[in-house]
Coordinates of C-alpha atoms and ligand atoms in Angstrom, one line a residue:
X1 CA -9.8 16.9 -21.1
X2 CA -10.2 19.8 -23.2
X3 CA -12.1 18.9 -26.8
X4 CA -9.7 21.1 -28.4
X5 CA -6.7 19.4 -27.1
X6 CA -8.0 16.5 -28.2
X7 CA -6.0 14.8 -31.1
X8 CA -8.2 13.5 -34.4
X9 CA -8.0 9.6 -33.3
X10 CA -8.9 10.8 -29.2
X11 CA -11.8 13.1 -30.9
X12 CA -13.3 10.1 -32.2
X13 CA -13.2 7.9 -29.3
X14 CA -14.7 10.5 -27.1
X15 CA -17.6 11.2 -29.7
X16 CA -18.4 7.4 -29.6
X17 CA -18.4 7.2 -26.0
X18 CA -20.4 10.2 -25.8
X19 CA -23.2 9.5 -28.3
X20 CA -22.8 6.2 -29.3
X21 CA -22.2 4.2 -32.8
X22 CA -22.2 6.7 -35.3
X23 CA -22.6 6.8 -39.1
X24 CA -19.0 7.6 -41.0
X25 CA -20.9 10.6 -42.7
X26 CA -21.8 12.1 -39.4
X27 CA -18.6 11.3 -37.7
X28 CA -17.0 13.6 -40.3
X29 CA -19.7 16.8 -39.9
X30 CA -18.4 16.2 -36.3
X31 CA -15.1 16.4 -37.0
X32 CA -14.8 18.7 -39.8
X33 CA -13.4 15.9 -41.8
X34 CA -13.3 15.0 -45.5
X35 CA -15.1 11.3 -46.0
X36 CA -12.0 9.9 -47.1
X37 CA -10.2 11.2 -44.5
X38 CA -12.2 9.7 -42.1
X39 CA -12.4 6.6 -44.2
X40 CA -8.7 6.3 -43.6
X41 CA -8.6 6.9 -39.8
X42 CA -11.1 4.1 -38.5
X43 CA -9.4 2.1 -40.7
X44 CA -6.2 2.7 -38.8
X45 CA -8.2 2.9 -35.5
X46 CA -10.0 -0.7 -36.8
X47 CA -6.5 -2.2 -37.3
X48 CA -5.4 -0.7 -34.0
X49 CA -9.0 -2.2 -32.2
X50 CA -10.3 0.6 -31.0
X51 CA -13.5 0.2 -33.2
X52 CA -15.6 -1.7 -35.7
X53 CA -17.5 -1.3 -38.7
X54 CA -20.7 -2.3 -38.9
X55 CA -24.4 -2.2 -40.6
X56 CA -25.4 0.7 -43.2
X57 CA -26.7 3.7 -42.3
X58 CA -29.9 5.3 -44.1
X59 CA -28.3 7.0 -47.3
X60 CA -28.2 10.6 -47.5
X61 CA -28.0 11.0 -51.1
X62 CA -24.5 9.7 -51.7
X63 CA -23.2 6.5 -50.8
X64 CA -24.6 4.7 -47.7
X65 CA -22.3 5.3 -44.9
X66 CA -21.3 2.2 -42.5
X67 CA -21.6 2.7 -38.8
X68 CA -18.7 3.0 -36.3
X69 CA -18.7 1.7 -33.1
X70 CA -15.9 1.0 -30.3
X71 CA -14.8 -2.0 -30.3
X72 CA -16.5 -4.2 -27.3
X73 CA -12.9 -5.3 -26.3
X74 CA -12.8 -2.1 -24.8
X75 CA -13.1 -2.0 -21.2
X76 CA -12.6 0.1 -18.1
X77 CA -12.1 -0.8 -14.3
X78 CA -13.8 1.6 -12.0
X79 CA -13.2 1.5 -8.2
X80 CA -15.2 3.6 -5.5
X81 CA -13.6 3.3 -2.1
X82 CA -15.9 4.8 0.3
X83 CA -15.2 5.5 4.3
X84 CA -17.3 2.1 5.2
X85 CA -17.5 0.4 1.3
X86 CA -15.8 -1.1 -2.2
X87 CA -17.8 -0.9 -4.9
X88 CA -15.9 -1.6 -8.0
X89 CA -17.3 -2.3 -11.5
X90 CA -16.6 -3.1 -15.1
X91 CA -17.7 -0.4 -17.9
X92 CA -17.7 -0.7 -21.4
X93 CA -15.9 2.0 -23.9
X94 CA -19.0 3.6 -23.6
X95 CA -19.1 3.7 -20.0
X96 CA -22.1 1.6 -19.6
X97 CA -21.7 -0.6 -16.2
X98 CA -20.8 -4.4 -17.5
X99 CA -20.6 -6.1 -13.9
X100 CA -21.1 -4.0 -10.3
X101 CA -20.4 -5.4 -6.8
X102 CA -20.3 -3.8 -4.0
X103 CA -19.6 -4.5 0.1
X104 CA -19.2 -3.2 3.5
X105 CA -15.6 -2.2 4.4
X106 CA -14.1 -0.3 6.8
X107 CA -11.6 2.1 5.1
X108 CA -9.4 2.3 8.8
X109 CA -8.1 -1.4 7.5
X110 CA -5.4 0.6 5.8
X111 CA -4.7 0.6 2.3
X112 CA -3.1 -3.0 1.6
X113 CA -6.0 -4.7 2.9
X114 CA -8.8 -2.5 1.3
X115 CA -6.7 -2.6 -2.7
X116 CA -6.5 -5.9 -2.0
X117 CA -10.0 -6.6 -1.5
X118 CA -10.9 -4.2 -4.5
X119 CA -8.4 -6.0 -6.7
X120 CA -10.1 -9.5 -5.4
X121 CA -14.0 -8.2 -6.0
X122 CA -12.7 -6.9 -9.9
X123 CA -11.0 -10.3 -10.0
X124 CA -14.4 -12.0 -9.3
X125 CA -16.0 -9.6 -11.9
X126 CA -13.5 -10.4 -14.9
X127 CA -13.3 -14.1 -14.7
X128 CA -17.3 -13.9 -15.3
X129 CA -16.6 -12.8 -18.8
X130 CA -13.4 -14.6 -19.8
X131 CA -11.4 -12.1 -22.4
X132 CA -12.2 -9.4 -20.9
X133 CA -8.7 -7.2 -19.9
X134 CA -9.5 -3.3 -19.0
X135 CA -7.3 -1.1 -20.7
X136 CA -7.5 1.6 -17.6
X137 CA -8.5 2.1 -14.3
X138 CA -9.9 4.9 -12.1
X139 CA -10.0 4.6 -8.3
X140 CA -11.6 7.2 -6.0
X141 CA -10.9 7.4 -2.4
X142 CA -12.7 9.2 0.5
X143 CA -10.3 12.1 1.2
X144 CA -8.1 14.8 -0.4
X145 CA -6.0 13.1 -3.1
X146 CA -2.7 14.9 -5.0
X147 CA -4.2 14.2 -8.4
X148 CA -0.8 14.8 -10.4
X149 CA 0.9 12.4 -7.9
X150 CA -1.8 10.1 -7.2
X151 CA -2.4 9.6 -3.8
X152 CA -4.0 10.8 -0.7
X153 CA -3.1 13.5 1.1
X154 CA -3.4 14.1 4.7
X155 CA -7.4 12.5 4.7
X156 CA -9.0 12.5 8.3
X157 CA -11.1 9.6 7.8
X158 CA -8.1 7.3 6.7
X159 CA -5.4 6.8 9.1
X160 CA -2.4 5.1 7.0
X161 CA -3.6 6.1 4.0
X162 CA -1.6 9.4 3.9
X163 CA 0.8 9.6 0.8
X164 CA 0.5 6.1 0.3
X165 CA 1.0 5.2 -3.3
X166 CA -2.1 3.8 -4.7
X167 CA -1.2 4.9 -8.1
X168 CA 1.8 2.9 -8.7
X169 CA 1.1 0.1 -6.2
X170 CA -2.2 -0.6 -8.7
X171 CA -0.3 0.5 -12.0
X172 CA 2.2 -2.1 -10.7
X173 CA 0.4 -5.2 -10.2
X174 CA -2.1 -4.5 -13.2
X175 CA 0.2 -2.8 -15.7
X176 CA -2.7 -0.8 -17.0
X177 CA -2.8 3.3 -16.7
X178 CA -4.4 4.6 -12.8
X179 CA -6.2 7.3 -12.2
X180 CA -7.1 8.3 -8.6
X181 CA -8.8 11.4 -7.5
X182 CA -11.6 12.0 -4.4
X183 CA -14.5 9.7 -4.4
X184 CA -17.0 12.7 -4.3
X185 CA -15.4 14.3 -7.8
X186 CA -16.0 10.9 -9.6
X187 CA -19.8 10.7 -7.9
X188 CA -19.7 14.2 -9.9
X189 CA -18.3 12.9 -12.7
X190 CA -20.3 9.9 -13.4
X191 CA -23.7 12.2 -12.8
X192 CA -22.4 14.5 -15.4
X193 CA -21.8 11.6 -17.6
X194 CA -24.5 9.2 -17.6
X195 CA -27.0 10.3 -14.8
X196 CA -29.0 13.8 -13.8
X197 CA -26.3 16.1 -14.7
X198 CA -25.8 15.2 -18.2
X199 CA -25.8 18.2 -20.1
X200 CA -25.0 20.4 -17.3
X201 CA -22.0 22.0 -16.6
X202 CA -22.0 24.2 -14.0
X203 CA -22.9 22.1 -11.1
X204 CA -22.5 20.7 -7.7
X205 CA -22.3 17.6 -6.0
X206 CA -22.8 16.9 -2.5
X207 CA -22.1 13.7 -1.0
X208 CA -23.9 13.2 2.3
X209 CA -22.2 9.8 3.9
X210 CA -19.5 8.9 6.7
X211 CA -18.5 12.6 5.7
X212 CA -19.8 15.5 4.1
X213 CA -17.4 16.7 0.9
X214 CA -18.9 18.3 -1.9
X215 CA -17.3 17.8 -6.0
X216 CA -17.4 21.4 -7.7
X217 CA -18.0 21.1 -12.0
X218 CA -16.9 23.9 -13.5
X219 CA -17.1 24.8 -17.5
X220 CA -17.6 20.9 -17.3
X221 CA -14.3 20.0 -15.7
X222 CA -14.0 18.9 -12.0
X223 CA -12.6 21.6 -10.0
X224 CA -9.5 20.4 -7.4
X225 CA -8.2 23.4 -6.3
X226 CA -4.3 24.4 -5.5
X227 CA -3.8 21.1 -3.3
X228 CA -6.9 19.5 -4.2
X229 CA -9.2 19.8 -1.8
X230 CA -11.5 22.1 -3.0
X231 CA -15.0 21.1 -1.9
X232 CA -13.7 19.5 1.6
X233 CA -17.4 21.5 2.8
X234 CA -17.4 18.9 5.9
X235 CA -15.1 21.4 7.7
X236 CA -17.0 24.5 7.4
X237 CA -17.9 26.0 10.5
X238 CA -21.9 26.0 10.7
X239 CA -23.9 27.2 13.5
X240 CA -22.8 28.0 16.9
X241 CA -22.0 24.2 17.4
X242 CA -19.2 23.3 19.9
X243 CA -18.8 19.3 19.0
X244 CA -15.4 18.5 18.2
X245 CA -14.6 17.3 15.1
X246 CA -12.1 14.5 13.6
X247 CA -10.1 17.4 12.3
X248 CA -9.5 18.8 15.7
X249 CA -11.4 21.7 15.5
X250 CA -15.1 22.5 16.8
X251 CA -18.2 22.9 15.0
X252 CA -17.5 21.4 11.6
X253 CA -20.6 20.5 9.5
X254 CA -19.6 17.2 9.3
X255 CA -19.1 16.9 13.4
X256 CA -22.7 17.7 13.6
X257 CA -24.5 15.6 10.9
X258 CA -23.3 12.9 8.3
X259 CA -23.3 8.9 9.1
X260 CA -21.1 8.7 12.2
X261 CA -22.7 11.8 13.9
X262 CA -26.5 10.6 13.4
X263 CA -25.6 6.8 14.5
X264 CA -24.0 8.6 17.3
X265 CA -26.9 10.9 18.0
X266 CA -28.7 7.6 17.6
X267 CA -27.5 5.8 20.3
X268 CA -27.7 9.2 22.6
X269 CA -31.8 9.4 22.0
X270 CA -31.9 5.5 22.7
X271 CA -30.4 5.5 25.3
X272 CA -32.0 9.1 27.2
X273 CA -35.7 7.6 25.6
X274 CA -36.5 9.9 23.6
X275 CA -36.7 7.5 21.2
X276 CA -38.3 4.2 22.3
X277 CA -38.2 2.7 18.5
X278 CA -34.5 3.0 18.9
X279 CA -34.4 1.9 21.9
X280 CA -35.7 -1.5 21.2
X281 CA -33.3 -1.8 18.4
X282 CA -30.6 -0.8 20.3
X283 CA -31.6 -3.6 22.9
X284 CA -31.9 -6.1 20.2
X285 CA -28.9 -5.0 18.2
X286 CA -26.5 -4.1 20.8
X287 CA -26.2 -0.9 18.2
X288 CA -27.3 1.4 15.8
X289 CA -26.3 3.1 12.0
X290 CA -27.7 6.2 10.4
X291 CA -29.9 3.9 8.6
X292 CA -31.8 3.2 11.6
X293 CA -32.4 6.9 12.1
X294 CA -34.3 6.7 8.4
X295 CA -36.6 3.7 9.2
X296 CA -37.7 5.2 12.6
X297 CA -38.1 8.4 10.7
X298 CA -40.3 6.5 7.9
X299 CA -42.4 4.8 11.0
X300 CA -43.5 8.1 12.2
X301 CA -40.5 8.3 14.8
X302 CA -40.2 12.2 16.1
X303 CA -37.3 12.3 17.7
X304 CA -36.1 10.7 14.4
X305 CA -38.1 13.0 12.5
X306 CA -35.8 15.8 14.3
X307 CA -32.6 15.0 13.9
X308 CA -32.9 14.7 9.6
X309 CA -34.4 17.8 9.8
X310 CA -32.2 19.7 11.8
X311 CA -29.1 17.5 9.9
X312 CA -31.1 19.2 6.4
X313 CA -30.6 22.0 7.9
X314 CA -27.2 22.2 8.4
X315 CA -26.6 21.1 5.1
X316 CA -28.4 23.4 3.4
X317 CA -27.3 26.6 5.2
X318 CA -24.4 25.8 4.2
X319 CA -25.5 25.0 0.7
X320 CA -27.1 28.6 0.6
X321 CA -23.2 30.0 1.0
X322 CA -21.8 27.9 -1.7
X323 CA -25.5 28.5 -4.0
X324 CA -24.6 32.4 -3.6
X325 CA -21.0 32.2 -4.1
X326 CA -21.1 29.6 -7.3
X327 CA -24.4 29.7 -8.9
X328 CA -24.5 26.5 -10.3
X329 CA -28.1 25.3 -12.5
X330 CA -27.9 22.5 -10.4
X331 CA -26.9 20.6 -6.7
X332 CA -27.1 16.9 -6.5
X333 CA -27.4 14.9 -3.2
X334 CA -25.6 12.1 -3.3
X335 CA -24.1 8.9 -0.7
X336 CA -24.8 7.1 1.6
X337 CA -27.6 8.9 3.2
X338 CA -29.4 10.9 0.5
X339 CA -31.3 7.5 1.7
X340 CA -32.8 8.8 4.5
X341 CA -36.0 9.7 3.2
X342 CA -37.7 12.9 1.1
X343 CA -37.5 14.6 5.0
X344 CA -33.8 15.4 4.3
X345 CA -34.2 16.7 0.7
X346 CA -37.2 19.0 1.2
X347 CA -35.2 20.5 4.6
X348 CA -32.2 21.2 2.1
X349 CA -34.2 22.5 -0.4
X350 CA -36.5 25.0 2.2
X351 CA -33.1 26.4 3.5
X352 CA -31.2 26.2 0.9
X353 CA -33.9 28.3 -1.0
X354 CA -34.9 30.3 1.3
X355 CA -31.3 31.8 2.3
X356 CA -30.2 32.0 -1.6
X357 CA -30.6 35.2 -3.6
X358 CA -33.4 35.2 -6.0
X359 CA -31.3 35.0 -9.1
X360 CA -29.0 32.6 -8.0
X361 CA -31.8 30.4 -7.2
X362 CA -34.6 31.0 -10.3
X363 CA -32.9 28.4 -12.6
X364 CA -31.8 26.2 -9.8
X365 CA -32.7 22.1 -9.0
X366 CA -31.7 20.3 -6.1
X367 CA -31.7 16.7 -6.7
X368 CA -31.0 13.3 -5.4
X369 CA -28.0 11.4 -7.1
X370 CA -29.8 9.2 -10.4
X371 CA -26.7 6.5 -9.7
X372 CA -26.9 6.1 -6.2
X373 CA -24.5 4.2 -5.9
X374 CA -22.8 3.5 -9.0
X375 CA -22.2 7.2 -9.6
X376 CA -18.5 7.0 -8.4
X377 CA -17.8 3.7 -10.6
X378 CA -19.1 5.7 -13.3
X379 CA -17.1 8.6 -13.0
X380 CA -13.9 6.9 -12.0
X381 CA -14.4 5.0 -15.6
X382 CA -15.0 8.1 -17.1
X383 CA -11.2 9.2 -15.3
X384 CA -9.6 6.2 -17.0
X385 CA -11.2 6.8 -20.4
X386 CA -10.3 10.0 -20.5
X387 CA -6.9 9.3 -19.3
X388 CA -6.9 6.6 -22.6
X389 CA -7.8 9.0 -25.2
X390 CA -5.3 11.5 -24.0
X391 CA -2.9 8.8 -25.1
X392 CA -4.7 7.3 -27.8
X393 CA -2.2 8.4 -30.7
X394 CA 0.9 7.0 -28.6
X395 CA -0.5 3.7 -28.6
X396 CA 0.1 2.5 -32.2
X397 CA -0.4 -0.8 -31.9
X398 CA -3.3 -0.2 -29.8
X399 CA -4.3 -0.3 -25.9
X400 CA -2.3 -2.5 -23.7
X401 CA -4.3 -4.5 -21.3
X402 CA -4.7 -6.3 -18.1
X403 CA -2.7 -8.9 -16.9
X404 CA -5.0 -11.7 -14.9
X405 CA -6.3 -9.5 -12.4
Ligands
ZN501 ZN1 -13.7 19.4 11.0

């Protein structure tokens, strides 16, 4: 949401969120606001409760001036759907996380089964702190969503998923405001708002898991694209690779590295011996993850050792194209397996480097995610708050919250 768009009561919210409890004096510099009239508005907001008033702030000359903070009724659900988990958590107004859980899903389950079990798990997380109702919720799913309409849109990895309503299937049973958008744009989000890309704003964010999709933050705004699947950087073609991938065609990123092509690679070295670690684990087993690949790799395995590297690789020459094109101050590696090991990131970062122009890589970091993996809980809270203040002057007699969950 734009700052400027913002009306005087949204304004307010968003610069407690942002900064937390502020002095009334300050809150008007901010605001270009007489005392008085700010004096009269978190009165109105306190009535409505949205915030408090609390403790004196050091005098600065005049009268001392009492502190403003949100209100702790206030609080967000955020829900991170990923191809093979749920993690869902409760935020505070300021986005701080409240309660987190998090478990192993598999996305293919369709989407009754998997809201259903996301709707259970924030269940769990609200009846451990009686009175608290969210007042919005933001849900991310792992593939191309409409964002205006709300659900996905054609993803790969989620077979009866397409167009299905998760917007108003959730807005129905909770009766608080949804907001669903791509699980890598809230990972995005949540960085720029409470982890390594705070302060940034022109960045990206790459989420190495199941898949391979990238978020793009532009001017500080996610950037969705025409249909809203800017970023889908699984599906670049990359090398001279001829392995089909789940989209039909050949030689996708994705098809080549990312979760299900390294367990898959996995299982190929285990079972050829080039990798006797594997192969005992795959004996004693019966299979093996991408994760296994990363604790080979960490006990010396070479074969191991190979296939992050050459999977870094990938990545990052196709990093180097988007570094060029974009220029962001910053790339963040994100998902499931930024786990793998300081192998991955220092491949990235060679290639990456290395194929980049000078100037688009002097002021440039590549990083690991700072959330791991609350990043998209974060972000998707950060959805629904924004969503909140963009309404905060219909609500008159203040938010309306959540049923029993
Ligand atoms: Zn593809």
């Amino acid at each position: 949401l734009d700052s400027h768009r913002r009306s005087g009561t949204a304004k307010l919210l968003a610069l407690l969120r942002d900064n937390g409890p502020l002095p009334m004096a300050e809150l008007g510099d901010h605001l270009s606001m007489s005392r008085s009239q700010v004096g009269q508005r978190v009165v109105a907001m306190e009535g409505q409760g949205l915030v408090t008033r609390g403790g004196r702030a050091p005098s600065r000359g005049g009268r001392p001036s009492s502190i403003v903070a949100l209100s702790p009724d206030l609080h967000y659900l955020g829900v991170d759907i990923g191809a093979t988990s749920i993690a869902v958590a409760i935020t505070n107004g300021y986005l701080d996380v409240v309660e987190f859980a998090e478990e192993e899903a598999d996305v293919r389950n369709g989407p009754e089964l998997i809201l259903g079990r996301a709707m259970q798990l924030a269940g769990k997380l609200t009846a451990e702190h009686p009175g608290v109702r969210p007042i919005g919720i933001g849900i991310g799913v792992p593939g191309p969503v409409s964002f205006r309409d709300g659900h996905p849109v054609a993803p790969p990895l989620m077979p009866g998923w397409d167009a299905y309503p998760v917007r108003d299937v959730l807005f129905q049973r909770l009766g608080i405001p949804v907001t669903v958008d791509n699980d890598v744009n809230i990972m995005a989000l949540g960085e720029m708002q409470k982890g390594v890309a705070n302060g940034a704003s022109n960045f990206l964010f790459v989420k190495v898991g199941t898949g391979i999709g990238c978020g793009i933050v532009v001017r500080g705004a996610i950037h969705r694209g025409a249909n809203g699947c800017a970023g889908d950087i699984g599906h670049i073609r990359v090398g001279n690779s001829t392995t089909l991938c789940h989209c039909g065609r050949a030689g996708c990123l994705e098809a080549d590295f990312g979760g299900e092509a390294l367990a898959r690679e996995a299982m190929a070295a285990a079972r050829s011996g080039a990798s006797p670690l594997l192969a005992e684990w795959l004996r004693q087993n019966g299979t093996l993850s991408a994760a296994d690949v990363g604790r080979a790799s960490a006990a010396g395995d070479r074969t191991c050792n190979g296939l992050i590297r050459n999977g870094g690789q990938l990545v990052g020459q196709v990093l180097a194209g988007l570094v060029n094109f974009f220029n962001p101050s910053m790339v963040i590696v994100g998902g499931g397996l930024a786990n793998l090991g300081h192998l991955l990131l220092a491949e990235i970062r060679s290639v990456t480097i290395n194929r980049s122009t000078p100037l688009a890589t002097s002021e440039l970091s590549i990083v690991v995610s700072e959330l791991g993996n609350q990043a998209g809980v974060v972000g998707a809270a950060l959805m629904a708050s924004d969503r909140f203040l963009s309404q905060a002057d219909v609500a008159g007699d203040g938010p309306r919250t959540a049923g029993s969950i």
